[in-house]
């Protein structure tokens, strides 16, 4: 399996396993968009090409779970990516379970096609905590995933709320980690901390990469 490449052109012994390796699922993106836009109306513009942000991957790059992604890994000395999708914590409860199951199956197919290059974190429908616990068990037990990723709050709540106990309990029983990824803070938090008459693009970046992501995840 490839490792990092040293300046002499020979392969080094150390392998790099990358954990923050997202892909785009269009069904999840469409279903989560209303909540995402409610939380951060300026977010799409803030990270669009041409607005000064240094790098935003093109949709076709994020959609790729095959040879294009592997070629990019090889070009940067990445041995393994642990794949994950985004935005499932913003899915409405009435569609979350079905969409998350489908996206986990899609992820599993990518891992099965390239088992020496990909592993996966499970997406969870945390809007329905009991179903999220069951999906975690399926993803780990049947699909071979190595843990789960939770992207920020669900309905404004952190994981220490009692309603999420089934998810925490199942993760402990399975002895797998929960990767806490940033998410957009609630509207109330943004209004008091990140707005103040600022340009919507500035607010969106303060909510996310400039400050909010780090505070939210640290608090979580």
Coordinates of C-alpha atoms in Angstrom, one line a residue:
X1 CA 0.0 0.0 0.0
X2 CA 1.3 3.5 -0.8
X3 CA 3.0 5.5 1.9
X4 CA 4.3 9.0 2.0
X5 CA 6.9 9.9 -0.5
X6 CA 10.2 11.4 0.7
X7 CA 12.1 14.0 -1.4
X8 CA 14.4 11.4 -2.8
X9 CA 11.5 9.8 -4.6
X10 CA 11.5 6.6 -2.5
X11 CA 8.5 5.5 -0.5
X12 CA 8.8 6.1 3.2
X13 CA 7.7 3.6 5.9
X14 CA 5.1 5.9 7.4
X15 CA 1.6 5.6 6.0
X16 CA -0.8 8.6 6.1
X17 CA -4.4 7.9 7.0
X18 CA -6.6 10.9 6.4
X19 CA -9.8 11.3 8.6
X20 CA -11.5 14.5 7.3
X21 CA -12.4 13.1 3.9
X22 CA -15.8 14.1 2.9
X23 CA -17.9 13.3 -0.2
X24 CA -21.0 14.8 -1.6
X25 CA -24.3 12.9 -1.7
X26 CA -26.8 14.9 -3.8
X27 CA -29.9 13.4 -2.1
X28 CA -28.7 14.3 1.4
X29 CA -27.6 17.8 0.1
X30 CA -31.0 18.5 -1.4
X31 CA -32.9 17.4 1.7
X32 CA -30.7 19.2 4.2
X33 CA -30.5 22.5 2.2
X34 CA -33.6 24.2 3.7
X35 CA -32.2 23.8 7.3
X36 CA -28.7 24.7 6.2
X37 CA -29.9 27.9 4.6
X38 CA -32.1 28.8 7.6
X39 CA -29.0 28.4 9.9
X40 CA -26.6 30.3 7.6
X41 CA -28.2 32.2 4.7
X42 CA -24.8 33.5 3.5
X43 CA -23.0 30.2 3.6
X44 CA -23.3 29.2 -0.1
X45 CA -22.0 32.6 -1.2
X46 CA -19.3 32.6 1.4
X47 CA -17.6 29.5 0.0
X48 CA -18.4 30.0 -3.7
X49 CA -15.5 30.4 -6.1
X50 CA -14.7 34.0 -6.7
X51 CA -15.5 35.3 -3.2
X52 CA -11.9 35.2 -2.0
X53 CA -12.0 31.9 -0.1
X54 CA -8.7 30.1 -0.9
X55 CA -10.2 26.7 -1.9
X56 CA -13.6 25.1 -2.3
X57 CA -13.6 21.7 -4.0
X58 CA -15.8 21.5 -7.1
X59 CA -18.9 19.3 -6.8
X60 CA -17.5 16.8 -9.3
X61 CA -14.5 16.3 -7.0
X62 CA -16.6 15.7 -3.9
X63 CA -18.9 13.3 -5.8
X64 CA -16.0 11.1 -6.9
X65 CA -15.6 7.9 -4.8
X66 CA -13.4 6.1 -7.4
X67 CA -10.3 6.5 -9.5
X68 CA -10.3 10.3 -9.5
X69 CA -10.2 10.4 -5.7
X70 CA -7.5 7.7 -5.5
X71 CA -5.4 9.6 -8.1
X72 CA -5.6 12.7 -5.9
X73 CA -4.6 10.6 -2.8
X74 CA -1.6 9.2 -4.7
X75 CA -0.6 12.7 -5.8
X76 CA -0.5 13.8 -2.1
X77 CA 0.9 10.7 -0.5
X78 CA -2.3 9.6 1.2
X79 CA -2.5 5.9 1.9
X80 CA -6.0 5.6 3.2
X81 CA -9.0 7.9 3.4
X82 CA -11.7 7.4 6.0
X83 CA -14.8 8.5 4.1
X84 CA -17.6 10.5 5.5
X85 CA -20.6 12.5 4.2
X86 CA -21.9 15.8 5.6
X87 CA -25.2 17.5 6.6
X88 CA -27.0 14.5 7.9
X89 CA -27.6 16.3 11.3
X90 CA -29.7 18.8 9.3
X91 CA -32.0 16.2 7.7
X92 CA -35.7 16.3 8.6
X93 CA -36.7 13.4 10.8
X94 CA -39.3 12.1 8.3
X95 CA -36.6 11.4 5.6
X96 CA -33.4 11.1 7.7
X97 CA -33.5 7.3 8.3
X98 CA -34.0 6.3 4.7
X99 CA -31.5 8.8 3.3
X100 CA -28.8 7.9 5.8
X101 CA -29.2 4.2 5.2
X102 CA -28.8 4.8 1.4
X103 CA -25.7 7.0 1.9
X104 CA -24.1 4.4 4.1
X105 CA -24.8 1.7 1.6
X106 CA -23.2 3.9 -1.1
X107 CA -20.1 4.5 1.1
X108 CA -19.9 0.8 1.8
X109 CA -19.8 0.1 -1.9
X110 CA -16.9 2.5 -2.4
X111 CA -15.0 0.8 0.4
X112 CA -15.7 -2.6 -1.0
X113 CA -14.4 -1.5 -4.4
X114 CA -11.1 -0.2 -2.9
X115 CA -10.7 -1.9 0.5
X116 CA -7.0 -1.1 0.6
X117 CA -7.6 2.6 0.1
X118 CA -10.9 3.5 1.8
X119 CA -12.5 3.0 5.2
X120 CA -15.6 4.8 6.5
X121 CA -17.3 6.7 9.3
X122 CA -21.1 6.0 9.4
X123 CA -23.6 8.8 8.9
X124 CA -26.3 8.8 11.5
X125 CA -29.9 10.0 11.4
X126 CA -29.6 11.7 14.8
X127 CA -33.0 13.4 14.4
X128 CA -34.3 9.9 15.3
X129 CA -31.9 8.8 18.0
X130 CA -33.1 5.2 18.4
X131 CA -32.9 4.7 14.6
X132 CA -29.5 6.3 14.7
X133 CA -28.3 3.8 17.2
X134 CA -29.6 0.9 15.1
X135 CA -28.0 2.3 12.0
X136 CA -24.7 2.6 13.8
X137 CA -24.9 -1.1 14.7
X138 CA -25.7 -2.0 11.1
X139 CA -22.9 0.2 9.7
X140 CA -20.3 -1.3 12.1
X141 CA -21.6 -4.9 12.2
X142 CA -22.7 -5.4 8.6
X143 CA -20.8 -2.8 6.6
X144 CA -17.5 -2.8 8.5
X145 CA -17.4 0.9 9.3
X146 CA -14.9 2.1 11.9
X147 CA -17.1 4.5 13.8
X148 CA -19.4 7.4 13.1
X149 CA -19.3 11.1 12.3
X150 CA -21.7 13.6 13.8
X151 CA -21.7 17.1 12.2
X152 CA -22.6 19.6 14.9
X153 CA -25.8 19.9 16.7
X154 CA -29.1 18.2 15.9
X155 CA -32.1 20.4 16.4
X156 CA -29.9 22.8 18.4
X157 CA -28.9 20.1 20.9
X158 CA -25.5 18.7 21.8
X159 CA -25.0 15.0 22.4
X160 CA -25.2 15.2 26.1
X161 CA -28.9 15.7 25.9
X162 CA -30.7 12.6 27.3
X163 CA -32.5 12.0 24.0
X164 CA -29.1 11.0 22.4
X165 CA -28.3 8.4 25.1
X166 CA -29.1 5.5 22.7
X167 CA -26.4 6.7 20.3
X168 CA -23.8 7.1 23.0
X169 CA -24.7 3.7 24.6
X170 CA -24.5 1.8 21.3
X171 CA -21.2 3.4 20.4
X172 CA -19.8 2.3 23.7
X173 CA -21.2 -1.2 23.3
X174 CA -19.6 -1.5 19.9
X175 CA -16.4 0.1 21.1
X176 CA -16.1 2.5 18.2
X177 CA -15.4 6.3 18.2
X178 CA -17.7 9.1 17.4
X179 CA -15.9 11.7 15.3
X180 CA -17.3 15.2 16.3
X181 CA -17.2 17.4 13.2
X182 CA -18.2 21.0 13.2
X183 CA -21.6 22.2 12.2
X184 CA -23.3 25.6 11.8
X185 CA -24.4 27.0 15.2
X186 CA -28.1 27.7 16.0
X187 CA -29.7 30.9 14.8
X188 CA -29.8 32.3 18.3
X189 CA -26.1 31.8 18.8
X190 CA -25.3 33.4 15.4
X191 CA -27.5 36.3 16.0
X192 CA -25.8 37.3 19.3
X193 CA -22.2 36.3 18.3
X194 CA -21.7 36.6 14.6
X195 CA -24.2 39.1 13.0
X196 CA -24.1 42.7 14.4
X197 CA -24.9 44.3 11.0
X198 CA -22.0 42.6 9.2
X199 CA -22.0 41.6 5.6
X200 CA -23.8 38.1 5.3
X201 CA -20.6 36.6 3.8
X202 CA -18.6 37.8 6.8
X203 CA -21.2 36.4 9.2
X204 CA -21.2 33.1 7.4
X205 CA -17.5 32.7 7.7
X206 CA -17.5 33.8 11.4
X207 CA -20.2 31.2 12.0
X208 CA -18.0 28.5 10.4
X209 CA -14.3 28.3 9.5
X210 CA -13.2 31.6 11.1
X211 CA -14.5 30.9 14.6
X212 CA -17.9 29.1 15.1
X213 CA -16.8 25.7 13.9
X214 CA -14.0 25.6 16.5
X215 CA -16.0 26.9 19.4
X216 CA -19.0 24.6 18.6
X217 CA -16.9 21.5 18.3
X218 CA -14.8 22.3 21.4
X219 CA -18.0 22.8 23.4
X220 CA -19.6 19.7 22.0

